[in-house]
Short mmCIF file of C-alpha atoms in Angstrom, two decimals:
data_model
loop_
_atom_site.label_atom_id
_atom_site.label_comp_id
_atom_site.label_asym_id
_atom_site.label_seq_id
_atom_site.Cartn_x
_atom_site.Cartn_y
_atom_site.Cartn_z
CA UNK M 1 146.02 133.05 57.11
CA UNK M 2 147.51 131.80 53.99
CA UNK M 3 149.72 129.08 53.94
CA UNK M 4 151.78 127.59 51.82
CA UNK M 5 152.54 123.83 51.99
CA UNK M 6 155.81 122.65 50.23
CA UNK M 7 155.69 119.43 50.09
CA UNK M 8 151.93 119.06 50.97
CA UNK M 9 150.55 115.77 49.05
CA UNK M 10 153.97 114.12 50.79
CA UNK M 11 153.50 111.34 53.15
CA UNK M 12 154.46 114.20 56.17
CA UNK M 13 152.66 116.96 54.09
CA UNK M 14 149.41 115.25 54.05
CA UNK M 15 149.27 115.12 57.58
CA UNK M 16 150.19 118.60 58.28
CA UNK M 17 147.34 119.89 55.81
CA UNK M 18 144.92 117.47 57.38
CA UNK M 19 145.70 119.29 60.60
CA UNK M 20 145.77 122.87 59.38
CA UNK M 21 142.54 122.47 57.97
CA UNK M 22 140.84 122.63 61.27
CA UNK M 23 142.46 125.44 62.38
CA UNK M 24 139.95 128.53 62.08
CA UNK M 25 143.05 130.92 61.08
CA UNK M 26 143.61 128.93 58.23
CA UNK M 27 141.82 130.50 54.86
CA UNK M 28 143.66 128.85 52.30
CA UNK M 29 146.55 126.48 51.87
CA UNK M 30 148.24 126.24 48.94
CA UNK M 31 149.34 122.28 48.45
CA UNK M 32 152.91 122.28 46.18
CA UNK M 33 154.51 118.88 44.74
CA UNK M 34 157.07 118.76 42.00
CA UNK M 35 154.39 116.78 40.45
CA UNK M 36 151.42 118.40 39.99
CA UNK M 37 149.35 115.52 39.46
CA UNK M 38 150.08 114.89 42.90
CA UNK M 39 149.27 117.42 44.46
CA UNK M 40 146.17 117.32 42.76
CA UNK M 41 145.16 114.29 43.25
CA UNK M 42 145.55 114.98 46.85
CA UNK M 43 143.48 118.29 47.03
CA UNK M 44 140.94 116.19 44.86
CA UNK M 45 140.33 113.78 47.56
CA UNK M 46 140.06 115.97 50.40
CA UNK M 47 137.48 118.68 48.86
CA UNK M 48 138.16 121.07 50.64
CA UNK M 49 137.45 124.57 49.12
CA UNK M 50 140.36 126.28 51.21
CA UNK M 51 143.06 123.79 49.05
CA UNK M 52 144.76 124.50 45.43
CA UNK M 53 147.43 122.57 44.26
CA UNK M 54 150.22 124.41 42.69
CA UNK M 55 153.40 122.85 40.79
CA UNK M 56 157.01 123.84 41.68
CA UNK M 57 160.70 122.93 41.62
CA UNK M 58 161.70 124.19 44.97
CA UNK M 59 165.81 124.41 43.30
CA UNK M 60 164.29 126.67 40.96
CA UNK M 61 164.89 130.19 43.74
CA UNK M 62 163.09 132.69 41.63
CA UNK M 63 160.26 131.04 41.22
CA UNK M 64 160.23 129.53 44.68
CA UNK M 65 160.58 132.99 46.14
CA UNK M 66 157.55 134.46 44.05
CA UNK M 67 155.55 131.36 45.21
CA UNK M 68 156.34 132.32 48.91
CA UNK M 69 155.74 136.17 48.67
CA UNK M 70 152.14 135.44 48.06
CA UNK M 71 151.47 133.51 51.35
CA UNK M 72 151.57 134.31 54.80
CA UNK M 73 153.25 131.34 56.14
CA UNK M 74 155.37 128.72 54.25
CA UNK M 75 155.69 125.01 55.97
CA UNK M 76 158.01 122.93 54.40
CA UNK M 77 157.70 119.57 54.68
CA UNK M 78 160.02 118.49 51.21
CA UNK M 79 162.53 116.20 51.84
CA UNK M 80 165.72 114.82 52.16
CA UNK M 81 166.74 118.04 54.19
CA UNK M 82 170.25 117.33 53.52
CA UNK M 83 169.71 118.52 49.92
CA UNK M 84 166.51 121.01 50.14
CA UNK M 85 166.89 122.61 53.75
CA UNK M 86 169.30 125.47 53.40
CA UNK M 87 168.14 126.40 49.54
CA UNK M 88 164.31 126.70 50.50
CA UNK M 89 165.44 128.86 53.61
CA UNK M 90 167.47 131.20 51.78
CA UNK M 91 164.53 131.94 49.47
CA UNK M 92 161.71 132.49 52.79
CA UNK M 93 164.46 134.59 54.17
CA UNK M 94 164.76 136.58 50.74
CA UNK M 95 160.83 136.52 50.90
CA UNK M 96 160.55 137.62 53.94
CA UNK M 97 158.00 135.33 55.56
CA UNK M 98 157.79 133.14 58.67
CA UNK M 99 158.76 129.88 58.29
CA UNK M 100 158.25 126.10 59.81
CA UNK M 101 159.77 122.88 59.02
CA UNK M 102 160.41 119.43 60.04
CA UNK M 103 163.95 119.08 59.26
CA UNK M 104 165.38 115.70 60.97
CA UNK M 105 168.81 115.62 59.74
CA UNK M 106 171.24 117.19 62.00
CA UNK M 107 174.08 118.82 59.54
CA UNK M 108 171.37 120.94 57.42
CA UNK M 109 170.03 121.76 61.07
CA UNK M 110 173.05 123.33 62.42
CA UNK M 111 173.49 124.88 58.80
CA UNK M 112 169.71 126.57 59.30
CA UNK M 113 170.84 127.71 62.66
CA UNK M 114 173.41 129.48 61.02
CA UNK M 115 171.10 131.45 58.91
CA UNK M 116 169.48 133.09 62.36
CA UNK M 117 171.26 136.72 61.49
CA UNK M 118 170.01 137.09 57.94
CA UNK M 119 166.23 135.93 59.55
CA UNK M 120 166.60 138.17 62.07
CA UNK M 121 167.48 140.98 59.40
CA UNK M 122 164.37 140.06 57.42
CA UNK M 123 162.32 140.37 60.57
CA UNK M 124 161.27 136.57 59.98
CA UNK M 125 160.70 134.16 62.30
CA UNK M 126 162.07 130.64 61.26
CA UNK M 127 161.22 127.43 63.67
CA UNK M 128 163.26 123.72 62.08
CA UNK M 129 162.44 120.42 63.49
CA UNK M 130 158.92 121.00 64.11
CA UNK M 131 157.84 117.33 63.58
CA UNK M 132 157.88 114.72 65.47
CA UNK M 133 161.30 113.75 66.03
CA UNK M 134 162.85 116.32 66.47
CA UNK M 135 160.11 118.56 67.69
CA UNK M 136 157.79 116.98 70.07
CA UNK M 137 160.80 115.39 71.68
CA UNK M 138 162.32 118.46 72.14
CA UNK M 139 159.30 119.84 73.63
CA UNK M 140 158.56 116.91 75.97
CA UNK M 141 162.15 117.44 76.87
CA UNK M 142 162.06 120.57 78.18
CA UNK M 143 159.27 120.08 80.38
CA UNK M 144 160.74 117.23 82.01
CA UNK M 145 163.85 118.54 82.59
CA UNK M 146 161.69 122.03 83.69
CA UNK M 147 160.79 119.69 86.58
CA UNK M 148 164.36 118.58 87.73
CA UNK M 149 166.86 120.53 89.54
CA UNK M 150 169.89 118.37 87.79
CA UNK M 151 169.83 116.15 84.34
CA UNK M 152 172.07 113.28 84.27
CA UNK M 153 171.32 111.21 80.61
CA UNK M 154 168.70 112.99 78.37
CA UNK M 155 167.48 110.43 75.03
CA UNK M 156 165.41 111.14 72.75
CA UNK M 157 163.81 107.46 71.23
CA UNK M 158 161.76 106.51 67.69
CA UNK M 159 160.54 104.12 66.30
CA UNK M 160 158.04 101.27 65.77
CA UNK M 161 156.58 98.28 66.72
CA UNK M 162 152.73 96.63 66.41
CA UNK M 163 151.07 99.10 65.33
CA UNK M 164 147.98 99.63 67.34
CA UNK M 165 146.13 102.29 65.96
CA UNK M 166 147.04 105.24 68.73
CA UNK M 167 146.01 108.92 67.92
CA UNK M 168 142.70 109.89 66.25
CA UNK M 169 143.33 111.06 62.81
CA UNK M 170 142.10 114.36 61.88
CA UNK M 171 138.61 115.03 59.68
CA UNK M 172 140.45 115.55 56.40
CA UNK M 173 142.95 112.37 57.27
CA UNK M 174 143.99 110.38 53.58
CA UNK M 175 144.92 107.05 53.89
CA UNK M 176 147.90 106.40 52.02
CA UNK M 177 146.62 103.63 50.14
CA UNK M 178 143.74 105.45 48.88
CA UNK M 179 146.47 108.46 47.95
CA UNK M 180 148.84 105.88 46.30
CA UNK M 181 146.04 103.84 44.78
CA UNK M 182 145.81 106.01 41.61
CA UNK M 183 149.47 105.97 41.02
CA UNK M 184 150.11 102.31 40.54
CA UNK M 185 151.99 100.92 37.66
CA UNK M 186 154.41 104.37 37.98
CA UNK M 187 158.01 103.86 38.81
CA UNK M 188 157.96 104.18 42.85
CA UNK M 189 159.72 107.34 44.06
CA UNK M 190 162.63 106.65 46.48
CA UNK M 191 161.08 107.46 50.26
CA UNK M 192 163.00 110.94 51.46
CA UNK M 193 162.47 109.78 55.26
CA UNK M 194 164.08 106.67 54.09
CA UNK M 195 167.07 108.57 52.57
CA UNK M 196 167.24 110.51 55.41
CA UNK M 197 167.56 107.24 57.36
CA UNK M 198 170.40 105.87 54.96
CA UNK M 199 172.24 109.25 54.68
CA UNK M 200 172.51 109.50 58.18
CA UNK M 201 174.33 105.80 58.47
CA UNK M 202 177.27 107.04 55.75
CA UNK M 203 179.46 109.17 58.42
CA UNK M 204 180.08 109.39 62.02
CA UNK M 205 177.44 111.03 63.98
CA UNK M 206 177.55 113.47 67.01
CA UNK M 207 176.30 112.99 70.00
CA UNK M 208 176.70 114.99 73.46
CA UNK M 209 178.54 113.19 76.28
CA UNK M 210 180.13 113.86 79.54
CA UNK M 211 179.59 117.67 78.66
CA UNK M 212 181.27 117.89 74.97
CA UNK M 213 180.65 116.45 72.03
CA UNK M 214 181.77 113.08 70.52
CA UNK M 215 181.42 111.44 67.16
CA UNK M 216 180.23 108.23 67.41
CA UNK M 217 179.85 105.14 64.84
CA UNK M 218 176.19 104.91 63.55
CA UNK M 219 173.91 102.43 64.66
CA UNK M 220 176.08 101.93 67.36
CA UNK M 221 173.61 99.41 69.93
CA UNK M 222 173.41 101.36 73.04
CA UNK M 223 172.00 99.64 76.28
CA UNK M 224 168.21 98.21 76.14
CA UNK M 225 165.50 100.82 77.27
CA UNK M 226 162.47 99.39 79.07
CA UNK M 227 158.99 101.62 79.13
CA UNK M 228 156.34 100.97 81.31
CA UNK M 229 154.16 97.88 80.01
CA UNK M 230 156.48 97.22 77.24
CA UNK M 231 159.30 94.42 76.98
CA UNK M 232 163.20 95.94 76.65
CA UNK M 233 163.69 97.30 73.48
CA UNK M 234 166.48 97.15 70.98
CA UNK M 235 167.67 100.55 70.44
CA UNK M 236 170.99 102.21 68.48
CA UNK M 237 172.11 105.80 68.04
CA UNK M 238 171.17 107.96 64.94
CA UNK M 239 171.87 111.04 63.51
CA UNK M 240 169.43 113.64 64.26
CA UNK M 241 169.64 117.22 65.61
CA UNK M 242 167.98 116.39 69.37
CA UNK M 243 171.54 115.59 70.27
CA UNK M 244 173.14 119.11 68.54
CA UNK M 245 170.30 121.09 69.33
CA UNK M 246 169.34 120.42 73.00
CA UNK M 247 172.46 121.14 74.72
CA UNK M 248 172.03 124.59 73.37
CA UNK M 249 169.52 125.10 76.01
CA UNK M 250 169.68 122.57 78.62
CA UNK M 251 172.14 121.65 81.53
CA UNK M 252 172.68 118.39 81.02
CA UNK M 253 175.55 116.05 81.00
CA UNK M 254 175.01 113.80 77.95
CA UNK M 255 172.34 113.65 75.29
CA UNK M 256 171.78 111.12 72.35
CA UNK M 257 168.76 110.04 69.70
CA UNK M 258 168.07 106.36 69.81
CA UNK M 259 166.39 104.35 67.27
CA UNK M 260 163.98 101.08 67.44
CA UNK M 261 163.39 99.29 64.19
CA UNK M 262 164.21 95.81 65.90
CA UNK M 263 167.27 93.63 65.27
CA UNK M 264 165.96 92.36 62.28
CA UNK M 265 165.48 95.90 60.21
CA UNK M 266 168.34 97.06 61.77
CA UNK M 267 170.82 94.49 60.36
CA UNK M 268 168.94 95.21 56.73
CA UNK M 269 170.14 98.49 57.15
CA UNK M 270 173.51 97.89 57.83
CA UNK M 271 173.77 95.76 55.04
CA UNK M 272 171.90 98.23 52.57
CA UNK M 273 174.84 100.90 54.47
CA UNK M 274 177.59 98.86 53.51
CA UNK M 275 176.28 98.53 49.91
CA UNK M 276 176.14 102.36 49.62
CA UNK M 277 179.34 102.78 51.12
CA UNK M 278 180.94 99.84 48.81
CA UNK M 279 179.70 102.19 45.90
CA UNK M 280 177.53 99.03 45.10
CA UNK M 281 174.18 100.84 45.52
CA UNK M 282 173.41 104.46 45.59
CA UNK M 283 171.60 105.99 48.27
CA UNK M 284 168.35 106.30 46.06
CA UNK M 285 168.88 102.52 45.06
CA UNK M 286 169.08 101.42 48.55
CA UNK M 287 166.19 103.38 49.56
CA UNK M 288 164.27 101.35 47.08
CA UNK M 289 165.16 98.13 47.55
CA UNK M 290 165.31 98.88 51.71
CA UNK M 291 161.42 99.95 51.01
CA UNK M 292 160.32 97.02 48.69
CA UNK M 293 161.94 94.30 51.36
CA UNK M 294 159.99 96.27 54.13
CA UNK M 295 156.76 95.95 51.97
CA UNK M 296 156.97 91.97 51.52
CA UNK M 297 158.20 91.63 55.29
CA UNK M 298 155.37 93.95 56.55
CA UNK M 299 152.70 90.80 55.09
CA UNK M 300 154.79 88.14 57.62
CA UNK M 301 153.23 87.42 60.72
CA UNK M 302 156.71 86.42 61.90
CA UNK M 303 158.03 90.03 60.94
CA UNK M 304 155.86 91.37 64.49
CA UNK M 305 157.06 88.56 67.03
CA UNK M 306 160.09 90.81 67.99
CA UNK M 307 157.29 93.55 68.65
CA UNK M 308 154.92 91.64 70.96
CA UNK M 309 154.70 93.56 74.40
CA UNK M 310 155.64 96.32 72.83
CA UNK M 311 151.71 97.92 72.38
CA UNK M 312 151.32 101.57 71.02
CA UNK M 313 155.00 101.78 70.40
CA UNK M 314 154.76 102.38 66.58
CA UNK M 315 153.28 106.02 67.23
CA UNK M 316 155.12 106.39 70.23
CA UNK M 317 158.05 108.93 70.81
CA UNK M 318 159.87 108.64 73.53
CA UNK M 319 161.93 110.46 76.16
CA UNK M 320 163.91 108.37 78.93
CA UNK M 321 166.15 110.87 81.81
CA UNK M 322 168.21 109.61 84.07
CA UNK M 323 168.28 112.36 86.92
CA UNK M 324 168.78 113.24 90.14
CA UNK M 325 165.94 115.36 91.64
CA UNK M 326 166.27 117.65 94.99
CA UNK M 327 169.08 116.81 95.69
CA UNK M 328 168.11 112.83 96.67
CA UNK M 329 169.22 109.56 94.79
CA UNK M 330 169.08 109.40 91.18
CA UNK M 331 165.67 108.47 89.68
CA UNK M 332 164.71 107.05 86.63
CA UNK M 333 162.19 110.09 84.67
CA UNK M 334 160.28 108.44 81.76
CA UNK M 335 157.70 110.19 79.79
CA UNK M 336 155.71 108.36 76.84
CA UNK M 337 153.87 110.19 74.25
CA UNK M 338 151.55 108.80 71.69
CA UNK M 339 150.38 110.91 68.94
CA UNK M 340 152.14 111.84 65.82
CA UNK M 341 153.78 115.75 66.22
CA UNK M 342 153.59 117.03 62.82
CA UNK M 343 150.62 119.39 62.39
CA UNK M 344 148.91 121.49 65.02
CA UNK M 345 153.20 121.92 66.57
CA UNK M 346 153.46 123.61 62.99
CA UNK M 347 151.48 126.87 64.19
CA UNK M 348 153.96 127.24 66.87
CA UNK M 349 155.26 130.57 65.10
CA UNK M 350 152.32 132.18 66.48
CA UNK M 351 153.81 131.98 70.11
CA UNK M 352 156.96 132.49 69.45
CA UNK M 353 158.01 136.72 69.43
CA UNK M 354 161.67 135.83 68.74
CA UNK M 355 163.05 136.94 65.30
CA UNK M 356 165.74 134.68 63.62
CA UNK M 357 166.18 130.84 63.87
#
């Protein structure tokens, strides 16, 4: 198999390669950055015969679809997905090839959705939110409420805390600072996951509720959620598709995405919010400043007291159901999972017979 990795010498990218690597279908990956010094460097490092790095504009189509034509499988991990999501679709749909991504905002996710007739008419298969969140909440979901014979509250959670090291990192693993290493003293590039985060502050947000939809304030603080061996965490809804996506295909009375950054980070993002919306900062701006603040408060000891009790919970993603099961009082459901979802979920094409999106 021949994939092609947009976005592959990207923070998410990396990982996903890493993974792919030790898949024995895999023959070659092609590793794409609008940089290709990049993606370079990154294929450098890991040495692995079955890499190339290859330059390209995904906004350029033409090029972008003869790219894709040439591989078996394209994974696209280039982000914001509010700007990239739809245009890099159209062109694997005009290509004709099956498609992964790990799209996290939840407007570009309903937009993809939209796109299921003309996959379907390519013969295509097309999977979105393959990551983490969404993704491997959305799977954990569905076995959980698999299990129950009514769903009350279904939340999807992310997030971090102290991070204790959970998940062992695959053979062909990077380590961002040896990635990054080689490309200090040039102008940081605003974080996309970090735009994501910002862009998805700017406008009312949808989540599912008493059996409809509502729109909702952002970073509206929703009630404290407390995991087994951790202390109650501060959480507040997000924008992100679990919410659109999941009522699709479960019964279930309400559904929401949580996030926990803390109090602290949280406030820094309202502020940095507030700037953007002001017209005081622009989203890119923000995203720069929000990462450089993180940076310095990351070296402060006093940065992790909010986390303490809180083990594991960096790599954690979470689901939390409130439901009532055979027909007897309702229970609290809590599942925990620890390793990052990106990677090995992205072969899930290869079960999946259903054309479309």
């Amino acid at each position: 198999m021949n994939i092609l990795a947009l976005g592959g010498s990207g923070d998410m990218g990396r990982m996903a390669v890493a993974l792919l690597l030790e898949s024995p279908n895999v023959t070659s990956i092609t590793v794409t950055d609008k940089n290709y010094e990049r993606a370079n460097h990154f294929v450098d490092l890991v040495g692995s015969d079955k890499l190339k790095a290859v330059e390209i504009d995904v906004t350029q189509k033409k090029k972008l679809v003869e790219l894709i034509s040439s591989h078996d499988l394209v994974i696209n991990t280039v982000g914001p997905y509010y700007k990239f999501a739809t245009m890099i679709l159209e062109a694997v749909i005009e290509a004709k090839k099956p498609y992964v991504d790990i799209c996290d905002d939840w407007k570009p996710t309903l937009d993809l959705l939209d796109m299921g007739d003309a996959a379907k008419k390519a013969g295509i298969t097309a999977i979105v939110g393959m990551g983490s969140s969404p993704g491997v909440t959305n799977l954990m979901a569905m076995i959980a409420c698999s299990q129950l014979d009514t769903v009350d509250d279904l939340i999807t959670a992310w997030g971090y805390g102290a991070d204790q090291g959970v998940g062992k990192k695959p053979k062909y693993f990077v380590k961002p600072r040896e990635f990054y290493g080689k490309f200090k003293g040039i102008p940081a590039i605003a974080n996309a996951a970090t735009m994501h985060l910002f862009y998805e502050t700017l406008e009312e947000i949808p989540i599912y509720k008493a059996g409809k939809f509502v729109n909702i304030k952002p970073l509206t603080v929703a009630n404290q959620l407390q995991f087994p061996g951790f202390k109650d965490t501060f959480v507040c809804h997000i924008g992100h598709p679990e919410p659109v996506t999941l009522p699709r295909v479960l019964k279930v009375n309400s559904v929401s995405n949580l996030m926990y950054l803390g109090k602290t980070v949280t406030e820094i993002v309202r502020k940095y919010t507030q700037q953007i919306i002001n017209k005081e900062l622009t989203l890119s701006e923000a995203t720069m400043l929000f990462g450089e603040q993180m940076r310095k408060m990351s070296r402060d000891a006093e940065f992790f007291k909010e986390f303490i009790g809180q083990e594991n919970i960096r790599k954690n993603f979470k689901i939390y159901i409130s439901a009532a099961r055979k027909r007897e009082e309702p229970i609290d459901h809590i599942l925990l999972y620890g390793p990052p979802g990106l990677g090995k979920t992205t072969l899930a094409y290869i079960i999946s017979n259903e054309m479309g999106v």
